[in-house]
Coordinates of C-alpha atoms and ligand atoms in Angstrom, one line a residue:
M227 CA 0.0 0.0 0.0
R228 CA 1.3 3.5 -0.9
K229 CA 2.5 5.5 2.2
P230 CA 0.4 8.7 2.6
K231 CA 2.2 11.9 1.7
I232 CA 2.5 14.2 4.6
S233 CA 2.6 18.0 5.0
V234 CA 3.5 19.8 8.2
I235 CA 2.6 23.5 8.6
G236 CA 4.9 25.3 10.9
A237 CA 8.5 24.0 11.1
G238 CA 9.4 24.9 14.6
Y239 CA 10.3 22.4 17.4
V240 CA 7.2 20.3 17.0
G241 CA 6.7 20.7 13.2
L242 CA 10.3 19.9 12.3
C243 CA 10.6 17.0 14.7
T244 CA 7.3 15.6 13.3
A245 CA 8.5 16.1 9.7
V246 CA 11.9 14.5 10.4
G247 CA 10.3 11.7 12.4
F248 CA 8.1 10.7 9.5
A249 CA 10.7 11.3 6.8
S250 CA 13.2 9.1 8.7
K251 CA 10.7 6.3 8.3
N252 CA 10.6 6.9 4.5
Y253 CA 7.4 8.9 4.4
N254 CA 7.4 11.7 1.8
V255 CA 7.2 14.9 3.9
V256 CA 6.9 18.6 3.0
A257 CA 7.6 21.1 5.9
C258 CA 6.1 24.5 5.3
D259 CA 6.9 27.6 7.2
V260 CA 6.5 31.4 6.7
D261 CA 10.0 32.0 8.0
E262 CA 12.3 32.0 5.0
E263 CA 15.5 31.8 7.1
K264 CA 14.2 28.8 8.9
I265 CA 13.4 26.9 5.7
A266 CA 16.7 27.9 4.1
K267 CA 18.5 26.4 7.1
I268 CA 16.4 23.2 7.1
N269 CA 17.0 22.7 3.4
A270 CA 20.7 23.1 4.1
G271 CA 20.5 20.4 6.7
I272 CA 20.9 22.7 9.7
P273 CA 18.1 22.6 12.3
P274 CA 17.2 26.2 13.3
F275 CA 17.5 25.3 17.0
H276 CA 19.7 23.1 19.1
E277 CA 18.3 19.6 19.5
P278 CA 20.6 16.6 20.1
G279 CA 20.7 14.1 17.2
L280 CA 18.4 16.2 15.0
Q281 CA 21.0 17.4 12.6
E282 CA 22.1 13.9 11.5
K283 CA 18.5 12.8 11.0
L284 CA 17.6 15.9 9.1
S285 CA 20.7 15.5 6.8
D286 CA 19.8 11.8 6.2
C287 CA 16.2 12.6 5.3
L288 CA 17.3 15.4 2.9
K289 CA 19.9 13.1 1.2
K290 CA 17.2 10.4 0.7
G291 CA 14.9 13.0 -0.7
N292 CA 12.2 12.2 1.8
L293 CA 11.9 15.8 3.1
K294 CA 11.9 19.2 1.7
G295 CA 11.1 22.6 3.3
V296 CA 9.1 25.2 1.5
V297 CA 8.3 28.9 2.3
G298 CA 4.6 29.6 2.4
Q299 CA 2.8 27.8 -0.5
T300 CA 0.5 26.1 2.0
E301 CA -2.3 25.7 -0.6
R302 CA 0.0 23.9 -3.1
V303 CA 1.5 21.7 -0.4
I304 CA -2.0 20.6 0.7
L305 CA -3.0 19.7 -2.9
E306 CA 0.2 17.5 -3.2
T307 CA -0.3 15.6 0.1
D308 CA -2.8 13.4 1.9
L309 CA -2.5 14.5 5.5
T310 CA -1.5 17.8 7.1
F311 CA -0.2 18.3 10.6
V312 CA -0.6 21.9 11.8
A313 CA 2.2 22.8 14.3
V314 CA 2.2 26.6 14.3
G315 CA 2.8 28.5 17.5
T316 CA -0.1 29.3 19.9
P317 CA 1.6 31.9 22.2
S318 CA 0.0 33.5 25.3
K319 CA -1.9 36.8 25.2
P320 CA -1.5 39.2 28.1
D321 CA -4.6 37.7 29.8
G322 CA -3.1 34.2 29.6
S323 CA -5.4 32.9 26.9
I324 CA -3.8 31.6 23.7
D325 CA -3.4 33.7 20.6
L326 CA -4.9 31.8 17.6
K327 CA -3.7 34.2 14.9
Y328 CA -1.1 31.8 13.4
M329 CA -3.6 28.9 13.7
E330 CA -6.4 30.8 12.0
S331 CA -4.1 31.9 9.2
A332 CA -2.7 28.4 8.5
V333 CA -6.2 26.8 8.7
C334 CA -7.6 29.4 6.3
S335 CA -5.0 28.5 3.7
I336 CA -5.7 24.8 4.2
G337 CA -9.5 25.5 3.7
K338 CA -8.8 27.3 0.5
A339 CA -6.8 24.4 -0.8
L340 CA -9.4 21.9 0.2
K341 CA -11.9 23.8 -1.9
Q342 CA -9.9 22.7 -5.0
K343 CA -9.2 19.2 -3.8
D344 CA -11.4 16.2 -4.8
T345 CA -9.5 13.5 -2.9
Y346 CA -10.0 12.9 0.9
H347 CA -7.6 14.9 3.1
V348 CA -7.2 14.9 6.8
T349 CA -6.1 18.0 8.8
I350 CA -4.5 17.2 12.1
I351 CA -4.1 19.9 14.8
K352 CA -0.8 19.2 16.6
S353 CA -0.4 22.6 18.2
T354 CA -1.5 22.9 21.8
V355 CA -5.0 24.5 21.8
V356 CA -7.6 24.9 24.6
P357 CA -10.6 22.6 24.6
G358 CA -13.2 23.6 22.0
T359 CA -10.7 25.3 19.6
T360 CA -10.6 22.5 17.0
Q361 CA -14.4 22.2 17.0
N362 CA -15.3 25.9 17.4
T363 CA -12.5 27.7 15.6
V364 CA -10.7 25.4 13.2
K365 CA -13.7 23.5 11.8
P366 CA -15.8 26.6 10.9
I367 CA -12.8 28.2 9.1
L368 CA -12.1 25.0 7.2
E369 CA -15.8 24.8 6.2
R370 CA -16.1 28.5 5.3
E371 CA -13.0 28.5 3.1
S372 CA -13.6 25.1 1.4
K373 CA -17.4 25.3 1.1
K374 CA -17.3 21.7 2.1
A375 CA -18.3 19.7 5.1
V376 CA -15.8 18.4 7.7
G377 CA -16.5 14.8 8.5
K378 CA -18.0 14.2 5.1
D379 CA -15.8 15.7 2.4
F380 CA -12.6 15.7 4.5
G381 CA -11.3 14.8 7.9
L382 CA -10.2 16.6 11.1
C383 CA -8.3 15.3 14.1
M384 CA -6.6 16.8 17.2
N385 CA -3.4 15.0 18.0
P386 CA -1.6 16.6 20.9
E387 CA 2.2 16.5 21.0
F388 CA 4.1 15.4 24.1
L389 CA 7.7 15.7 23.0
R390 CA 10.3 17.2 25.4
Q391 CA 12.9 19.7 24.0
G392 CA 16.3 18.2 24.5
S393 CA 15.1 14.7 23.5
A394 CA 12.5 15.8 20.9
F395 CA 13.4 13.5 18.1
Q396 CA 13.7 10.4 20.3
D397 CA 10.3 11.3 21.9
T398 CA 8.8 11.6 18.4
I399 CA 9.8 8.2 17.3
N400 CA 9.3 6.5 20.8
A401 CA 6.1 8.1 22.1
D402 CA 4.6 6.9 25.4
R403 CA 1.1 7.2 24.0
V404 CA -0.7 8.6 20.9
V405 CA -3.9 10.6 21.6
I406 CA -6.2 10.9 18.6
G407 CA -9.2 13.1 19.0
S408 CA -11.4 13.0 15.8
I409 CA -14.5 14.7 14.5
D410 CA -15.6 11.4 13.1
E411 CA -14.6 7.7 12.9
R412 CA -13.1 7.9 9.4
S413 CA -10.7 10.8 10.2
G414 CA -9.5 9.0 13.4
N415 CA -9.0 5.7 11.5
V416 CA -6.8 7.4 8.9
L417 CA -4.6 8.9 11.6
E418 CA -4.5 5.6 13.6
D419 CA -3.5 3.7 10.5
L420 CA -0.7 6.3 9.9
Y421 CA 0.6 5.8 13.4
K422 CA 0.3 2.0 13.1
G423 CA 2.5 2.1 10.0
F424 CA 4.9 4.6 11.6
Y425 CA 5.5 2.7 14.8
S426 CA 5.1 -0.7 13.3
T427 CA 5.9 -3.3 16.0
R428 CA 6.6 -0.6 18.6
L429 CA 3.2 0.8 18.6
P430 CA 2.4 2.8 21.8
T431 CA -1.1 2.8 23.4
I432 CA -3.5 4.7 21.2
I433 CA -6.2 6.7 22.9
R434 CA -9.2 7.5 20.6
T435 CA -11.4 10.2 21.9
S436 CA -13.3 13.4 21.1
L437 CA -11.5 16.6 19.9
S438 CA -11.9 18.5 23.2
T439 CA -10.8 15.6 25.4
A440 CA -7.7 15.3 23.2
E441 CA -7.1 19.0 23.7
L442 CA -7.6 18.8 27.4
I443 CA -5.3 15.7 27.8
K444 CA -2.3 17.9 26.7
Y445 CA -3.1 20.7 29.2
A446 CA -3.9 18.2 32.0
S447 CA -0.6 16.4 31.4
N448 CA 1.5 19.6 31.5
S449 CA -0.4 21.0 34.5
M450 CA 0.3 17.8 36.4
L451 CA 4.0 18.0 35.7
A452 CA 4.1 21.7 36.6
T453 CA 2.1 20.9 39.8
K454 CA 4.7 18.3 40.7
I455 CA 7.5 20.9 40.3
S456 CA 5.7 23.6 42.3
F457 CA 4.8 21.0 44.9
I458 CA 8.4 19.8 45.5
N459 CA 9.5 23.5 45.4
T460 CA 7.0 24.2 48.2
I461 CA 8.5 21.2 50.2
A462 CA 12.0 22.7 49.4
N463 CA 10.9 26.0 50.9
I464 CA 9.6 24.2 54.0
C465 CA 12.9 22.2 54.3
E466 CA 14.8 25.5 54.4
Q467 CA 13.0 26.4 57.6
I468 CA 13.9 23.0 59.2
P469 CA 17.5 22.6 60.4
G470 CA 19.0 19.5 58.9
A471 CA 16.2 18.8 56.4
D472 CA 17.1 18.2 52.8
V473 CA 14.5 18.2 50.0
K474 CA 16.7 16.0 47.9
V475 CA 16.4 13.1 50.3
V476 CA 12.7 13.8 50.8
A477 CA 12.1 13.6 47.1
T478 CA 14.2 10.4 46.7
A479 CA 12.2 8.7 49.4
M480 CA 8.9 10.0 48.0
G481 CA 9.7 8.9 44.5
L482 CA 10.2 5.3 45.6
D483 CA 6.4 5.2 46.3
K484 CA 5.0 3.7 43.1
R485 CA 1.9 5.9 43.4
I486 CA 4.1 9.0 43.3
G487 CA 7.1 8.1 41.1
P488 CA 10.5 9.8 41.0
L489 CA 10.2 12.1 37.9
F490 CA 9.6 15.9 38.2
L491 CA 10.4 15.9 41.8
D492 CA 13.6 17.9 41.4
A493 CA 13.5 21.0 43.6
G494 CA 15.0 24.1 41.9
L495 CA 14.3 27.5 40.5
G496 CA 11.1 26.5 38.8
Y497 CA 9.8 25.5 35.4
G498 CA 10.3 27.5 32.2
G499 CA 10.2 26.9 28.5
S500 CA 7.7 27.4 25.8
C501 CA 5.1 25.0 27.2
F502 CA 4.5 24.7 30.9
P503 CA 4.1 28.5 31.7
K504 CA 2.0 29.1 28.6
D505 CA -0.1 26.0 29.0
I506 CA -0.9 26.6 32.7
K507 CA -1.9 30.2 32.0
A508 CA -4.1 29.1 29.1
L509 CA -5.8 26.4 31.1
I510 CA -6.5 28.8 34.0
A511 CA -7.9 31.4 31.5
C512 CA -10.0 28.8 29.7
S513 CA -11.4 27.4 33.0
K514 CA -12.2 30.8 34.3
S515 CA -14.0 31.7 31.1
L516 CA -16.1 28.6 31.5
G517 CA -17.0 29.7 35.1
Y518 CA -14.7 27.6 37.2
D519 CA -11.8 29.1 39.1
P520 CA -9.0 26.5 39.3
E521 CA -7.3 27.7 42.5
L522 CA -4.8 24.8 42.6
L523 CA -3.4 25.9 39.2
D524 CA -3.2 29.5 40.3
S525 CA -1.0 28.4 43.3
V526 CA 1.2 26.3 41.0
E527 CA 1.8 29.4 38.9
Q528 CA 2.4 31.6 41.9
V529 CA 5.0 29.3 43.5
N530 CA 6.8 29.2 40.1
K531 CA 6.8 33.0 39.8
M532 CA 8.5 33.4 43.2
Q533 CA 11.0 30.5 43.0
P534 CA 13.7 32.2 40.8
L535 CA 13.7 35.3 42.9
K536 CA 14.9 33.1 45.8
A537 CA 18.3 32.9 44.1
V538 CA 18.5 36.7 44.3
M539 CA 17.4 36.6 48.0
F540 CA 20.1 34.1 48.8
C541 CA 22.6 36.3 47.0
K542 CA 21.6 39.3 49.1
D543 CA 21.7 37.3 52.3
M544 CA 25.3 36.4 51.7
L545 CA 26.7 39.5 50.0
G546 CA 24.5 42.2 51.4
D547 CA 24.2 45.2 49.0
L548 CA 24.6 43.8 45.4
E549 CA 25.7 47.2 43.9
G550 CA 28.9 46.6 41.9
K551 CA 29.1 42.9 43.0
K552 CA 30.1 40.5 40.2
I553 CA 27.7 37.6 39.9
A554 CA 28.5 34.6 37.7
I555 CA 25.6 32.8 36.2
L556 CA 26.0 29.2 35.0
G557 CA 23.3 28.3 32.6
L558 CA 20.9 30.3 30.5
A559 CA 18.7 27.8 28.6
F560 CA 15.4 26.9 30.3
K561 CA 16.8 23.3 30.6
P562 CA 19.9 21.4 29.5
D563 CA 20.2 20.2 25.9
T564 CA 18.4 23.1 24.3
D565 CA 19.2 26.7 23.4
D566 CA 15.5 27.7 24.0
M567 CA 15.3 30.6 26.5
R568 CA 11.5 31.2 26.3
E569 CA 10.4 31.8 29.9
A570 CA 13.8 30.6 31.1
R571 CA 14.1 31.1 34.9
V572 CA 17.3 33.0 34.4
I573 CA 15.5 35.9 32.8
P574 CA 13.7 37.2 36.0
I575 CA 16.9 36.4 38.0
I576 CA 19.1 38.6 35.7
H577 CA 16.5 41.4 35.6
Q578 CA 16.3 41.5 39.4
L579 CA 20.1 41.3 39.8
L580 CA 20.5 44.2 37.3
K581 CA 18.0 46.2 39.3
E582 CA 20.1 45.6 42.4
G583 CA 23.1 47.1 40.6
A584 CA 25.1 43.8 40.1
N585 CA 27.5 43.1 37.3
I586 CA 26.7 39.9 35.6
T587 CA 28.8 37.4 33.6
A588 CA 27.0 34.4 32.2
Y589 CA 28.0 31.2 30.5
D590 CA 25.9 28.5 28.7
P591 CA 27.2 25.8 26.4
V592 CA 24.7 26.6 23.6
A593 CA 22.3 29.4 24.5
I594 CA 24.6 32.5 24.5
P595 CA 23.5 33.7 21.0
V596 CA 19.9 33.6 22.1
A597 CA 20.8 35.3 25.4
K598 CA 22.6 38.1 23.5
S599 CA 19.4 38.9 21.7
I600 CA 17.6 39.2 25.0
F601 CA 20.1 41.0 27.2
K602 CA 22.1 42.9 24.5
N603 CA 25.0 44.5 26.3
Q604 CA 23.4 44.6 29.8
I605 CA 25.5 41.6 30.8
Q606 CA 28.8 40.0 29.8
F607 CA 29.3 36.5 28.4
A608 CA 32.1 34.1 29.2
D609 CA 33.5 31.5 26.8
S610 CA 33.7 28.7 29.5
A611 CA 32.3 27.9 32.9
I612 CA 35.8 28.6 34.5
N613 CA 36.2 32.0 32.8
C614 CA 32.7 32.9 34.0
L615 CA 33.7 32.3 37.6
K616 CA 36.8 34.5 37.4
N617 CA 36.8 37.2 40.1
A618 CA 33.1 36.7 40.9
D619 CA 31.6 37.4 44.3
C620 CA 28.9 34.8 44.0
C621 CA 27.9 32.1 41.5
I622 CA 24.4 31.0 40.8
L623 CA 23.9 27.7 39.1
V624 CA 20.7 28.1 37.1
T625 CA 20.7 25.3 34.4
E626 CA 21.9 21.8 35.3
W627 CA 24.1 21.2 32.2
P628 CA 26.2 18.0 32.7
E629 CA 29.5 20.0 32.3
F630 CA 28.6 22.1 35.4
K631 CA 28.1 19.0 37.5
K632 CA 31.8 18.2 37.0
L633 CA 33.0 21.5 38.7
T634 CA 34.7 20.9 42.0
P635 CA 34.9 23.2 45.1
E636 CA 38.5 23.9 44.0
D637 CA 37.3 25.3 40.7
F638 CA 35.2 27.8 42.5
I639 CA 37.8 28.6 45.2
K640 CA 40.6 29.1 42.7
N641 CA 38.8 31.4 40.3
M642 CA 36.3 33.4 42.3
R643 CA 37.0 36.6 44.4
Q644 CA 35.0 34.9 47.2
P645 CA 33.8 31.4 46.8
V646 CA 30.1 31.7 47.3
L647 CA 27.9 29.3 45.4
I648 CA 24.1 29.1 45.1
D649 CA 23.0 25.7 43.8
G650 CA 19.7 26.5 42.1
R651 CA 19.3 23.0 40.7
R652 CA 20.7 20.7 43.5
V653 CA 23.5 19.3 41.4
Y654 CA 26.3 19.5 44.0
D655 CA 26.8 17.3 47.0
P656 CA 26.3 19.5 50.0
E657 CA 28.6 17.5 52.2
T658 CA 31.6 18.1 49.9
F659 CA 30.9 21.8 49.2
V660 CA 29.7 23.0 52.6
R661 CA 33.1 22.0 54.2
K662 CA 35.1 24.0 51.7
M663 CA 33.2 27.1 50.7
T664 CA 30.1 29.2 51.3
F665 CA 27.4 27.0 49.8
V666 CA 23.7 27.5 49.7
A667 CA 21.3 25.0 48.0
L668 CA 17.6 25.2 47.4
G669 CA 15.7 23.1 49.9
L670 CA 18.6 22.5 52.3
G671 CA 17.8 23.2 56.0
Q672 CA 19.9 25.8 57.6
S673 CA 22.1 23.8 60.1
S674 CA 23.6 21.9 57.1
N675 CA 24.8 25.1 55.5
Ligands
NAD806 N1 8.2 23.1 21.9 C1 7.7 22.1 22.5 O1 8.4 21.4 23.3 C2 6.2 21.7 22.4 C3 5.8 20.5 22.8 C4 4.5 20.1 22.6 C5 3.6 21.0 22.0 N2 4.0 22.2 21.6 C6 3.0 23.1 21.0 O2 3.2 23.0 19.6 C7 3.0 24.2 18.9 C8 4.2 24.7 18.2 O3 5.3 24.8 19.2 P1 6.8 25.1 18.7 O4 7.6 25.1 20.0 O5 7.1 24.1 17.7 O6 6.7 26.5 18.1 P2 7.7 27.3 17.2 O7 7.5 28.8 17.5 O8 9.1 26.8 17.4 O9 7.3 27.0 15.7 C9 6.1 27.5 15.2 C10 6.4 27.7 13.7 O10 5.2 28.0 13.0 C11 5.5 28.9 11.9 N3 4.3 29.5 11.4 C12 3.5 30.4 12.0 N4 2.4 30.7 11.2 C13 2.6 29.9 10.1 C14 1.8 29.7 8.9 N5 0.6 30.4 8.7 N6 2.2 28.9 8.0 C15 3.4 28.2 8.2 N7 4.2 28.3 9.3 C16 3.7 29.2 10.2 C17 6.5 29.9 12.6 O11 7.2 30.6 11.7 C18 7.3 28.9 13.4 O12 8.5 28.5 12.7 C19 2.6 25.2 20.1 O13 1.1 25.2 20.2 C20 3.2 24.6 21.3 O14 2.5 24.9 22.5 C21 5.3 22.6 21.8

């Protein structure tokens, strides 16, 4: 049987990983984006963002001729393919609700193409959208532009994406589960068959459901993970008030309980990135608009907002006035293995330190170019972790890159003006560091410091 031809609208993290994922399994894929520079990079075999392993896979797919990137031309691309994944951005508006302008524009082009198409086509929404969006926004636009009926003349599915930046390609080809919300049986069957072919013998559990349940599953999953993080950060804050208590040990013991599990129980400076902050805000806004105030989620967000500022508070506790003090920041990306700085916890930390008059030098293995576009010349950048520490009065570890875990107390003592370290991600062994230098770690009770 002929493999369906696939188009992906929006070639960002999700779109490109989806495109490369299918192309790597010999599907014919067209990735379409409005950003010319992004598409030029993709066609040259260079992913427009840092993602481990993606460059090799992208190059392979281009060489085999399974993948091509195109700028715009959405209508032509729809006519040439059988299935279209929509993976455009759905950023937050100031009130927390999601901005659907990219989605509306992409879907409008798809609808126009469907007007001219006489073979069956399925549109699959992969972007994260609040419950009701596919039914109440996407479907009417498709029908208005195509003058055809969804569910009869063409198909519509909602298929949320669960990949994690940093392991995005692996997550795409080894998903834990596939959620298929569909407007009708036929659309869902087409997508289920696609995934059966894609995963072959390693097919994950497939959940077939309604469009809005599929939409909510994504938000509920991210809200649960964010809740675990704010929960353990709350326990960390309590630990700091209890001499001798250590959140790391608490989390390890809790995680051994099968009902709880060990993941997402790492206390630290809070969650960032393009998904959790945006998705929690969107679910709160959506829920409130429906008449239910989700107080738990408000608290999760509130804890996360305060958590990065604790690094500054620790800094002031140890150095006093920060005016003119040199602070070394290790890590800028919102998490290791990415150069993404959207909602990175380092941003509020640096803004607050600058307000207090500190001089900042930062280092990150891959995110410095992105950080330069955010902070311009307000801060300095070092070319290595060791050079970042040179003559600093205090170091704040913000992102837990593996290379930072290798630093020893001697590295800090030898290079800093005064060896003061704030471990914002609990990567260092307190026993080793406390004996040799001034060491503060999130969630570590005072008598241990
Ligand atoms: N990044 C993640 O880890 C992740 C994980 C799961 C779900 N999501 C969701 O997936 C969606 C995409 O996220 P992302 O991180 O890939 O975003 P992104 O910003 O990296 O990429 C979106 C792309 O869409 C393009 N675009 C916008 N309008 C377009 C149009 N009309 N036609 C063609 N291209 C267009 C943009 O130029 C951009 O390249 C969002 O809804 C996000 O919440 C993201």
